[in-house]
Coordinates of C-alpha atoms in Angstrom, one line a residue:
Chain A
M1 CA -15.4 27.1 3.8
T2 CA -14.0 30.0 4.7
S3 CA -10.8 30.6 6.5
V4 CA -8.6 33.0 8.5
V5 CA -5.4 32.5 10.0
P6 CA -5.4 33.0 13.6
A7 CA -3.6 35.9 15.0
A8 CA -0.3 34.8 16.7
P9 CA -0.8 34.1 20.4
P10 CA 1.0 36.5 22.8
G11 CA 4.6 35.3 23.6
I12 CA 6.4 32.7 22.1
A13 CA 7.8 31.3 25.3
T14 CA 4.1 31.3 26.8
G15 CA 3.1 29.5 23.3
V16 CA 5.6 27.1 23.8
T17 CA 4.8 26.4 27.2
R18 CA 1.1 25.9 26.3
L19 CA 1.9 23.4 23.4
A20 CA 4.3 21.7 25.4
T21 CA 1.4 21.1 28.2
A22 CA -1.1 20.3 25.6
L23 CA 1.2 17.4 24.1
A24 CA 1.6 16.2 27.5
V25 CA -2.2 16.0 28.0
I26 CA -2.2 14.0 24.7
A27 CA 0.5 11.8 25.4
L28 CA -1.1 10.8 29.0
V29 CA -4.7 10.5 27.6
W30 CA -3.6 8.1 24.5
L31 CA -0.5 6.5 26.4
G32 CA -1.9 5.9 29.5
L33 CA -5.5 6.5 30.2
L34 CA -6.7 5.1 26.6
P35 CA -5.0 1.9 26.9
R36 CA -6.2 1.1 30.5
L37 CA -9.9 1.9 29.2
G38 CA -9.2 -0.5 26.2
A39 CA -8.2 -3.1 29.1
W40 CA -11.5 -2.6 30.9
A41 CA -13.6 -5.8 30.3
P42 CA -16.9 -4.2 28.5
V43 CA -14.7 -2.0 26.3
A44 CA -12.2 -4.7 25.7
G45 CA -14.9 -7.4 24.9
H46 CA -16.4 -4.6 22.4
I47 CA -12.9 -4.4 20.7
R48 CA -12.2 -8.1 20.4
R49 CA -15.6 -8.5 18.7
M50 CA -14.7 -5.8 16.1
E51 CA -11.3 -7.5 15.5
E52 CA -12.9 -10.8 15.2
G53 CA -15.8 -9.6 13.0
R54 CA -12.7 -7.7 10.8
I55 CA -15.2 -4.6 11.3
N56 CA -13.5 -1.4 10.5
T57 CA -15.3 0.7 12.8
A58 CA -13.7 3.8 11.4
A59 CA -14.8 3.5 7.9
M60 CA -15.8 7.0 6.8
V61 CA -17.7 5.1 3.5
Y62 CA -18.2 2.0 2.3
T63 CA -15.2 1.4 0.2
E64 CA -13.2 1.4 3.7
L65 CA -14.8 -1.5 4.9
E66 CA -13.3 -5.0 4.9
R67 CA -15.6 -6.7 3.1
L68 CA -17.9 -4.5 0.3
P69 CA -21.6 -4.7 1.1
L70 CA -22.7 -6.4 -1.9
R71 CA -26.2 -7.7 -2.3
P72 CA -26.6 -10.5 0.2
D73 CA -27.3 -14.3 -1.5
W74 CA -30.3 -15.0 0.7
I75 CA -31.9 -11.3 0.0
G76 CA -34.4 -12.9 -2.6
D77 CA -35.5 -15.6 -0.3
E78 CA -36.7 -12.9 1.9
L79 CA -37.5 -9.8 -0.1
A80 CA -39.1 -9.0 -3.4
L81 CA -36.7 -6.6 -4.6
W82 CA -38.7 -5.1 -7.8
R83 CA -42.0 -6.1 -7.3
L84 CA -44.9 -6.3 -4.7
P85 CA -44.9 -10.3 -3.7
T86 CA -48.1 -11.3 -5.1
L87 CA -48.2 -14.5 -2.9
S88 CA -47.8 -13.0 -0.1
R89 CA -50.5 -10.2 -0.6
E90 CA -52.9 -13.0 -1.3
H91 CA -51.5 -14.8 1.7
R92 CA -52.7 -11.5 3.8
Chain B
M1 CA -5.6 31.4 4.1
P2 CA -3.8 33.6 1.6
A3 CA -5.2 33.3 -1.9
P4 CA -3.2 34.0 -4.4
H5 CA -5.4 34.6 -7.8
R6 CA -2.3 34.7 -10.5
G7 CA -3.3 31.5 -11.6
W8 CA -5.8 29.0 -11.6
H9 CA -8.8 29.3 -9.3
E10 CA -8.5 26.4 -6.7
D11 CA -11.7 24.6 -8.0
S12 CA -10.1 24.2 -11.3
A13 CA -7.0 23.1 -9.8
A14 CA -9.0 20.6 -7.6
I15 CA -10.4 19.1 -10.6
L16 CA -7.6 18.8 -12.8
V17 CA -5.3 17.3 -10.1
G18 CA -7.9 15.0 -8.8
G19 CA -9.3 13.9 -12.0
L20 CA -5.4 13.1 -13.0
L21 CA -5.1 11.0 -10.0
V22 CA -8.3 9.0 -10.8
A23 CA -6.9 8.6 -14.5
L24 CA -3.7 7.5 -12.9
A25 CA -5.0 4.9 -10.4
L26 CA -7.4 3.5 -13.5
A27 CA -4.7 3.2 -15.7
V28 CA -2.0 1.7 -13.6
G29 CA -4.9 -1.0 -12.9
W30 CA -5.6 -1.5 -16.3
L31 CA -2.0 -1.7 -17.2
W32 CA -1.3 -4.5 -14.0
R33 CA -4.5 -5.9 -14.5
P34 CA -4.7 -9.7 -13.3
L35 CA -4.2 -12.5 -16.0
T36 CA -6.5 -15.1 -14.5
G37 CA -9.6 -14.3 -12.7
A38 CA -9.9 -11.1 -13.9
D39 CA -13.7 -11.5 -13.7
S40 CA -13.9 -13.1 -10.6
R41 CA -15.1 -11.2 -7.4
A42 CA -14.1 -14.6 -5.2
E43 CA -10.6 -14.1 -6.3
H44 CA -10.6 -10.5 -5.8
P45 CA -13.0 -9.4 -3.1
K46 CA -12.0 -6.0 -3.0
G47 CA -11.0 -5.5 -6.7
W48 CA -8.1 -5.9 -8.9
P49 CA -4.7 -5.5 -6.9
N50 CA -3.5 -2.1 -7.9
P51 CA 0.3 -1.7 -7.8
L52 CA -0.2 2.1 -6.3
A53 CA -1.5 0.5 -3.2
A54 CA 2.4 0.0 -2.2
S55 CA 2.7 3.9 -2.5
I56 CA 0.1 4.8 0.5
N57 CA -1.1 3.5 3.5
K58 CA -1.8 5.0 7.1
P59 CA -1.0 4.2 10.7
Q60 CA -2.5 0.8 11.6
T61 CA -4.8 0.2 14.6
W62 CA -2.6 0.1 18.3
D63 CA -3.3 -0.3 21.7
A64 CA -0.4 0.8 24.0
S65 CA 2.5 1.0 21.9
P66 CA 2.3 3.8 18.9
A67 CA 4.9 1.5 17.4
A68 CA 2.4 -1.0 16.5
A69 CA 0.7 1.4 14.1
F70 CA 3.6 0.9 11.9
V71 CA 3.3 -2.9 11.3
D72 CA 0.0 -4.3 9.6
R73 CA -2.2 -7.2 10.8
K74 CA 0.0 -9.7 8.7
G75 CA 3.3 -8.5 10.4
K76 CA 4.3 -6.7 7.4
P77 CA 6.0 -3.2 8.0
V78 CA 4.0 -0.3 6.3
T79 CA 6.3 2.6 7.3
M80 CA 7.5 3.0 3.8
A81 CA 4.0 3.1 2.5
I82 CA 3.2 5.7 5.3
L83 CA 6.1 7.7 4.1
L84 CA 5.3 7.6 0.6
G85 CA 1.9 8.7 1.1
L86 CA 3.0 11.4 2.9
G87 CA 5.1 12.4 -0.2
W88 CA 1.6 12.2 -2.5
I89 CA 0.4 14.7 -0.2
V90 CA 3.4 17.0 -0.8
A91 CA 2.9 16.3 -4.6
V92 CA -0.3 17.1 -4.4
S93 CA -0.3 20.6 -2.6
A94 CA 3.1 21.5 -4.5
A95 CA 0.9 21.0 -8.0
G96 CA -1.8 22.9 -6.4
A97 CA 0.3 25.8 -5.5
W98 CA 1.9 25.6 -9.0
L99 CA -1.2 25.8 -10.5
R100 CA -2.8 28.5 -8.7
G101 CA 0.4 30.7 -9.3
Q102 CA 2.1 30.2 -5.9
R103 CA 5.8 29.8 -5.6
V104 CA 6.4 26.1 -5.2
T105 CA 9.6 26.1 -3.2
G106 CA 7.7 28.5 -0.5
V107 CA 4.8 25.8 -0.3
L108 CA 7.4 22.7 0.3
P109 CA 8.3 23.0 3.8
G110 CA 5.0 23.8 5.0
A111 CA 3.3 21.2 3.0
V112 CA 5.9 18.4 4.5
L113 CA 5.1 19.6 8.0
L114 CA 1.4 19.5 7.5
A115 CA 1.7 15.8 5.9
L116 CA 3.4 15.1 9.2
L117 CA 0.8 16.5 11.3
G118 CA -1.6 14.7 9.3
G119 CA 0.1 11.6 10.3
L120 CA 0.0 12.4 13.7
A121 CA -3.7 12.6 13.5
Y122 CA -4.0 9.6 12.0
L123 CA -2.0 8.0 14.4
L124 CA -4.1 9.2 17.3
A125 CA -7.2 7.7 15.6
A126 CA -5.5 4.5 15.2
Q127 CA -5.5 4.0 19.2
K128 CA -7.6 0.9 19.4
V129 CA -10.1 2.6 21.9
I130 CA -10.8 5.8 19.6
H131 CA -10.8 3.4 16.3
F132 CA -13.3 1.0 17.6
Y133 CA -15.7 3.4 18.9
N134 CA -15.6 5.3 15.4
L135 CA -14.0 8.5 16.8
E136 CA -12.8 9.3 13.2
Y137 CA -9.7 11.2 12.4
P138 CA -11.3 14.5 11.0
L139 CA -11.8 15.2 15.0
W140 CA -8.1 14.4 15.6
A141 CA -6.9 16.3 12.7
L142 CA -8.9 19.5 14.0
L143 CA -7.7 18.8 17.5
V144 CA -3.8 18.5 16.1
G145 CA -4.3 22.0 14.1
L146 CA -6.2 23.7 17.0
V147 CA -3.7 22.9 19.7
I148 CA -0.9 24.4 17.8
G149 CA -2.6 27.2 16.1
N150 CA -3.7 28.3 19.6
T151 CA -0.6 28.0 21.4
V152 CA 2.5 28.8 19.2
G153 CA 0.4 30.1 16.4
V154 CA 1.1 29.6 12.6
P155 CA 4.5 30.5 11.6
R156 CA 4.9 32.8 8.6
W157 CA 6.7 30.2 6.4
L158 CA 3.7 27.8 7.1
A159 CA 0.8 30.1 5.9
P160 CA 1.7 29.6 1.9
A161 CA 1.0 25.7 2.3
L162 CA -2.3 26.2 4.0
Q163 CA -4.4 24.9 1.3
G164 CA -6.8 23.2 3.3
E165 CA -10.0 23.9 1.1
Y166 CA -7.9 23.0 -2.0
L167 CA -7.0 19.9 -0.3
I168 CA -10.5 18.7 0.8
K169 CA -11.9 19.8 -2.8
T170 CA -9.5 17.8 -4.4
G171 CA -10.2 14.9 -1.9
L172 CA -14.1 15.4 -3.1
V173 CA -13.0 14.7 -6.6
L174 CA -11.3 11.3 -5.7
F175 CA -14.2 10.7 -3.6
G176 CA -16.4 11.1 -6.6
A177 CA -15.1 8.0 -7.8
E178 CA -16.2 6.1 -5.0
V179 CA -19.9 7.2 -5.3
L180 CA -21.1 4.3 -7.7
F181 CA -24.9 4.9 -8.9
S182 CA -25.1 1.3 -9.5
R183 CA -24.8 0.3 -5.9
L184 CA -28.1 2.4 -5.2
L185 CA -29.9 -0.5 -6.8
E186 CA -28.2 -3.5 -4.7
L187 CA -31.3 -3.7 -2.4
G188 CA -34.0 -3.0 -4.8
L189 CA -37.0 -1.3 -4.3
P190 CA -36.9 -1.4 -0.6
G191 CA -33.4 -0.1 -0.1
L192 CA -34.4 2.5 -2.5
L193 CA -37.3 3.5 -0.6
T194 CA -36.0 3.4 2.8
S195 CA -33.1 5.7 1.6
W196 CA -34.4 8.0 -1.3
V197 CA -37.6 8.7 0.3
V198 CA -36.8 9.1 4.0
T199 CA -33.3 10.7 3.9
P200 CA -34.4 13.8 1.6
I201 CA -37.4 14.1 3.9
V202 CA -35.3 14.4 7.1
L203 CA -32.7 16.6 5.3
V204 CA -35.1 19.2 4.1
V205 CA -37.5 19.2 7.4
T206 CA -34.5 19.6 9.6
Y207 CA -32.9 22.1 7.3
L208 CA -36.2 24.2 7.4
F209 CA -36.9 23.5 11.1
G210 CA -33.3 24.8 12.0
V211 CA -33.7 28.0 9.7
H212 CA -37.5 28.9 10.7
A213 CA -38.1 27.4 13.8
L214 CA -35.2 27.6 15.8
K215 CA -33.9 30.8 14.0
I216 CA -30.4 29.5 13.5
P217 CA -28.7 32.7 11.9
S218 CA -26.4 30.3 9.6
K219 CA -28.0 28.6 7.2
S220 CA -24.8 26.6 6.1
L221 CA -24.5 25.4 9.8
C222 CA -28.3 24.2 9.5
M223 CA -27.3 22.5 6.1
V224 CA -24.3 20.9 7.3
I225 CA -26.1 19.7 10.5
S226 CA -29.0 18.2 8.6
A227 CA -26.8 16.6 6.0
D228 CA -24.4 14.7 8.4
M229 CA -27.4 13.5 10.5
S230 CA -29.4 12.4 7.7
V231 CA -27.0 11.1 5.1
C232 CA -24.0 9.4 6.1
G233 CA -21.9 11.8 8.8
V234 CA -18.8 13.1 8.2
S235 CA -18.1 12.4 4.6
A236 CA -21.8 14.2 3.8
A237 CA -20.9 17.0 6.3
I238 CA -17.3 17.7 4.2
A239 CA -19.3 17.3 0.7
T240 CA -22.4 19.7 1.7
G241 CA -20.3 21.9 3.7
A242 CA -18.1 22.5 0.8
A243 CA -21.2 22.8 -1.6
C244 CA -22.9 25.4 0.6
R245 CA -19.5 27.1 1.8
A246 CA -19.8 26.5 5.3
K247 CA -17.4 28.1 7.7
K248 CA -14.8 25.8 9.1
E249 CA -16.3 26.3 12.5
E250 CA -19.7 24.9 11.7
L251 CA -18.1 22.2 9.7
S252 CA -16.2 21.4 13.0
L253 CA -19.2 21.7 15.1
A254 CA -21.3 19.3 13.0
I255 CA -18.5 16.8 12.9
G256 CA -18.3 16.7 16.6
L257 CA -21.9 16.4 16.9
S258 CA -22.0 13.6 14.5
L259 CA -19.3 11.7 16.1
A260 CA -20.8 11.9 19.7
F261 CA -24.1 10.7 18.7
T262 CA -22.8 8.0 16.3
A263 CA -20.8 6.6 18.9
L264 CA -23.9 6.3 21.3
M265 CA -26.3 5.0 18.9
M266 CA -23.8 2.2 17.7
V267 CA -23.8 1.1 21.4
A268 CA -27.2 1.8 22.1
M269 CA -29.1 0.8 19.3
P270 CA -28.5 -3.2 19.1
P271 CA -30.0 -3.9 22.2
F272 CA -32.9 -1.8 22.0
I273 CA -33.7 -3.8 18.6
R274 CA -33.3 -7.2 20.6
E275 CA -35.0 -5.9 23.7
M276 CA -38.0 -4.8 21.5
G277 CA -38.1 -7.8 19.2
I278 CA -37.6 -5.8 16.2
D279 CA -37.5 -8.1 13.2
P280 CA -33.5 -8.6 12.4
I281 CA -34.0 -7.6 8.9
V282 CA -36.2 -4.6 9.6
G283 CA -33.4 -4.0 12.3
G284 CA -30.4 -3.9 10.2
A285 CA -32.0 -1.8 7.8
W286 CA -33.0 0.7 10.5
L287 CA -29.3 0.6 11.8
G288 CA -28.3 1.5 8.3
G289 CA -30.6 4.0 7.7
T290 CA -29.9 6.2 10.7
I291 CA -26.7 5.6 12.2
D292 CA -24.6 8.5 10.6
A293 CA -21.1 6.8 10.0
T294 CA -20.6 3.9 7.7
G295 CA -18.1 2.1 10.1
A296 CA -20.5 2.2 12.8
V297 CA -23.2 1.1 11.0
A298 CA -21.1 -2.2 10.5
A299 CA -20.1 -2.2 14.1
A300 CA -23.9 -2.3 15.3
G301 CA -25.0 -4.5 12.8
E302 CA -22.0 -6.8 13.7
I303 CA -23.1 -6.4 17.6
L304 CA -26.8 -7.2 16.5
G305 CA -26.0 -10.0 14.2
R306 CA -23.8 -11.7 17.0
D307 CA -26.6 -11.3 19.7
L308 CA -29.0 -12.9 17.5
G309 CA -26.9 -15.4 16.0
D310 CA -28.1 -14.0 12.6
K311 CA -25.6 -12.4 10.0
R312 CA -28.3 -10.7 8.1
P313 CA -28.8 -7.5 10.2
A314 CA -25.1 -6.4 9.5
E315 CA -25.6 -7.2 5.8
V316 CA -28.5 -5.4 5.4
A317 CA -27.4 -2.5 7.5
T318 CA -24.0 -2.0 5.7
T319 CA -25.7 -2.1 2.4
V320 CA -28.4 0.5 3.2
K321 CA -25.6 2.4 4.3
M322 CA -23.9 2.2 1.2
I323 CA -26.9 3.2 -0.8
Q324 CA -26.9 6.5 1.4
N325 CA -23.3 6.8 0.4
S326 CA -24.1 6.7 -3.1
M327 CA -26.4 9.5 -2.5
I328 CA -23.9 12.2 -1.6
G329 CA -23.0 13.1 -5.2
L330 CA -26.7 14.3 -5.9
I331 CA -27.4 15.6 -2.6
A332 CA -24.0 17.8 -3.0
F333 CA -24.9 18.8 -6.2
A334 CA -28.5 20.0 -5.3
V335 CA -27.4 21.8 -2.5
A336 CA -24.7 23.4 -4.7
V337 CA -27.6 24.8 -7.0
Y338 CA -29.8 25.8 -4.1
W339 CA -26.8 27.7 -2.5
S340 CA -25.8 29.3 -5.5
G341 CA -29.1 30.0 -7.0
W342 CA -31.1 30.8 -4.1
V343 CA -29.4 31.3 -0.7
D344 CA -26.5 33.1 -1.8
R345 CA -28.3 35.4 -3.8
G346 CA -30.4 36.6 -1.0
A347 CA -33.0 39.2 -1.6
S348 CA -30.9 40.8 -4.2
P349 CA -32.7 41.5 -7.5
L350 CA -31.3 39.3 -10.7
R351 CA -28.9 41.4 -12.8
R352 CA -28.7 38.3 -15.3
S353 CA -30.6 35.1 -15.6
L354 CA -31.4 33.0 -12.9
A355 CA -29.4 30.3 -14.2
A356 CA -26.5 32.7 -15.2
E357 CA -26.4 34.0 -11.3
A358 CA -26.2 30.6 -10.0
W359 CA -23.6 29.7 -12.3
L360 CA -21.4 32.6 -11.1
R361 CA -21.8 31.3 -7.5
F362 CA -21.7 27.6 -8.2
P363 CA -18.6 25.7 -6.8
K364 CA -17.0 24.4 -9.9
F365 CA -15.2 21.5 -7.9
I366 CA -18.5 19.7 -7.5
L367 CA -18.5 19.1 -11.1
G368 CA -15.2 17.1 -10.9
F369 CA -17.0 15.4 -8.0
V370 CA -19.9 14.5 -10.6
A371 CA -17.6 13.5 -13.6
A372 CA -15.3 11.5 -11.6
S373 CA -18.8 9.4 -10.2
I374 CA -20.4 9.2 -13.6
V375 CA -16.9 7.8 -15.1
C376 CA -16.7 5.2 -12.7
S377 CA -20.3 4.2 -12.6
W378 CA -20.2 3.9 -16.0
L379 CA -17.2 1.8 -16.0
F380 CA -18.7 -0.3 -13.2
T381 CA -21.4 -1.2 -15.2
R382 CA -19.6 -2.4 -18.1
G383 CA -19.4 -5.9 -16.8
A384 CA -17.8 -7.9 -13.6
G385 CA -14.1 -7.1 -15.0
P386 CA -14.4 -3.5 -15.0
A387 CA -16.1 -3.4 -11.8
L388 CA -13.4 -5.1 -10.2
W389 CA -10.7 -2.8 -12.0
V390 CA -13.1 0.5 -10.4
D391 CA -13.0 -1.3 -7.1
G392 CA -9.6 -1.9 -7.2
A393 CA -8.3 1.4 -7.9
I394 CA -10.8 2.9 -5.4
D395 CA -9.1 0.6 -2.5
G396 CA -5.7 0.6 -3.7
F397 CA -5.3 4.4 -4.3
T398 CA -8.0 6.7 -4.6
G399 CA -9.8 6.1 -1.4
R400 CA -6.4 6.0 0.4
L401 CA -5.4 9.1 -1.0
R402 CA -8.7 10.6 -0.4
G403 CA -8.4 9.9 3.3
W404 CA -5.1 11.7 3.6
L405 CA -6.1 14.6 1.7
F406 CA -9.3 15.2 4.0
C407 CA -7.1 14.8 7.1
V408 CA -4.4 17.3 6.2
G409 CA -7.3 19.5 5.2
F410 CA -8.7 18.9 8.4
V411 CA -5.3 19.9 10.1
C412 CA -5.5 23.1 8.0
M413 CA -9.0 24.1 9.1
G414 CA -7.6 23.5 12.7
L415 CA -4.7 25.7 12.5
Q416 CA -6.8 28.4 11.1
T417 CA -9.3 28.3 13.8
V418 CA -9.5 30.4 16.8
F419 CA -10.8 28.8 19.9
R420 CA -13.1 31.8 20.5
E421 CA -14.7 31.8 17.1
L422 CA -16.2 28.5 18.1
A423 CA -17.7 29.9 21.0
P424 CA -20.7 31.6 19.6
V425 CA -21.6 28.4 17.6
F426 CA -21.5 26.6 20.6
V427 CA -23.1 28.3 23.3
S428 CA -26.5 28.6 22.2
G429 CA -26.9 25.0 22.0
R430 CA -29.6 25.4 19.6
P431 CA -27.4 23.2 16.8
L432 CA -27.6 20.3 19.4
V433 CA -31.3 20.8 19.8
L434 CA -31.6 20.4 15.9
Y435 CA -29.4 17.4 15.4
V436 CA -31.5 15.7 18.5
L437 CA -34.8 17.0 17.1
G438 CA -33.7 16.0 13.5
Q439 CA -32.2 12.4 14.6
A440 CA -35.5 11.5 16.5
L441 CA -37.2 12.3 13.2
N442 CA -34.9 10.4 11.6
L443 CA -35.3 7.5 13.9
A444 CA -39.0 7.3 13.7
L445 CA -39.4 7.7 9.9
S446 CA -36.7 5.2 9.3
L447 CA -38.1 2.5 11.2
A448 CA -41.5 3.2 9.8
M449 CA -40.1 2.9 6.5
A450 CA -38.0 -0.1 7.1
S451 CA -40.8 -1.7 8.8
L452 CA -43.0 -0.9 5.8
T453 CA -40.5 -2.1 3.1
F454 CA -38.1 -4.7 4.8
G455 CA -41.0 -6.1 6.9
W456 CA -44.1 -6.3 5.1
L457 CA -44.8 -4.9 1.7
F458 CA -41.8 -6.6 0.0
R459 CA -41.2 -9.5 2.6
Q460 CA -41.6 -12.7 0.8
G461 CA -44.3 -14.9 2.5
G462 CA -46.1 -11.9 4.3
G463 CA -43.7 -11.0 6.6
P464 CA -41.9 -11.7 9.9

């Protein structure tokens, strides 16, 4: 990843004003808009389901999930993991 | 980024620091191993408790008041662990600066500010709507950096601390510990075929389509988009982006595309599977093979499972995604070899052997990533106890620190990005076309393979 430090924007006062404006917008969205959106029934329902199921929806990799996805107990009943299931082929 | 080279190269520094941190987590885990039930997954579902976990945490989910982010689900305050986590970031930054020959005192103030900005990004990502729709922290870390860099700019005293590439590479070495080869076998041949046949095909075809058919000028952009779409989203984008030296604007674009489509697919795919009457196990495998982000796969599996009253889709979906997660090491390694041996060399004639040419350009930090993966994979296969030892070290320390390192690394990238540099990447629209067409291929091939393997070929009793 290449990198460049951006040139300083023109005028400190202008920069501070722009930063303050951006922070105000962020505060408005995160403290005002998103909580209201979160209270909207479809979104609230989704959040409630995820919380009840203890799903870490923001997990980047499997190690961040609340429950490690290990081989399910039932899998051997449904799938032949390392061979073609002879019986089922005859069945077919 | 200023790049003084009086000391170690940043790749070597990342390998050393990352390697020491993995060793520290394992050593502490071993010294404080449980006296009873050390082999019991039922007693320690996420591995042996690691005392280092008390030294690092991140803001928790919050709804209307950010104050809730400093208390965990059990009502326990996490402020101290968050502050100590910031301390780890400052320590890793200082170690990197020292190894690379920079003046540590010149880096410290900036490292503290960057750690705080990383905390702000994590706080933004922890808002419940953002969190539960999988809009992951890299997006907000980039936003925080972009806002500051493009308004007040980067003050001179902060510039020496902008070690984004070093922080991300150190995070990738830590990430290596999470890439455990034995996880690849969790679903046997159906899992292997669904992941190992479809994923490389989609990756290579999408990349070639972007380069040759869409004629996107940047090969690294094509590779990063292809990897994040076909493998596992942001984590794959970070790993392959570092392996092929993608520009930060390209990585930002790929991550933005991935997160946008992930949120969409997470919501749209479960009802589609239900309405089409697709077998739940096949549907779960399809979710796991196509939705980019792991958390979104878990969410979609949960939605589908609840709708059908069946826990199997969620379990299959997350396990298939875990298998894809475990492919990142090999894919990043292969991309690094291809890039250093062929792409970077371009049409210039060989002045030494191909291997020597490739080695010169090879991003050496990948070796640390692969070494951490091999060591932890080997330990993991030593029995139930060692497996829990590795899981505990990852869950309690290396995984958390890796997240912080990526987060602060993305803040650095945002600070160093000028809005107008993003424009040429966005305006053509071709990256979007590449992502959409690649994802369409991914959806079709994954469904075909999941139906073949999970639905018919390996299905006991002749299938659904």
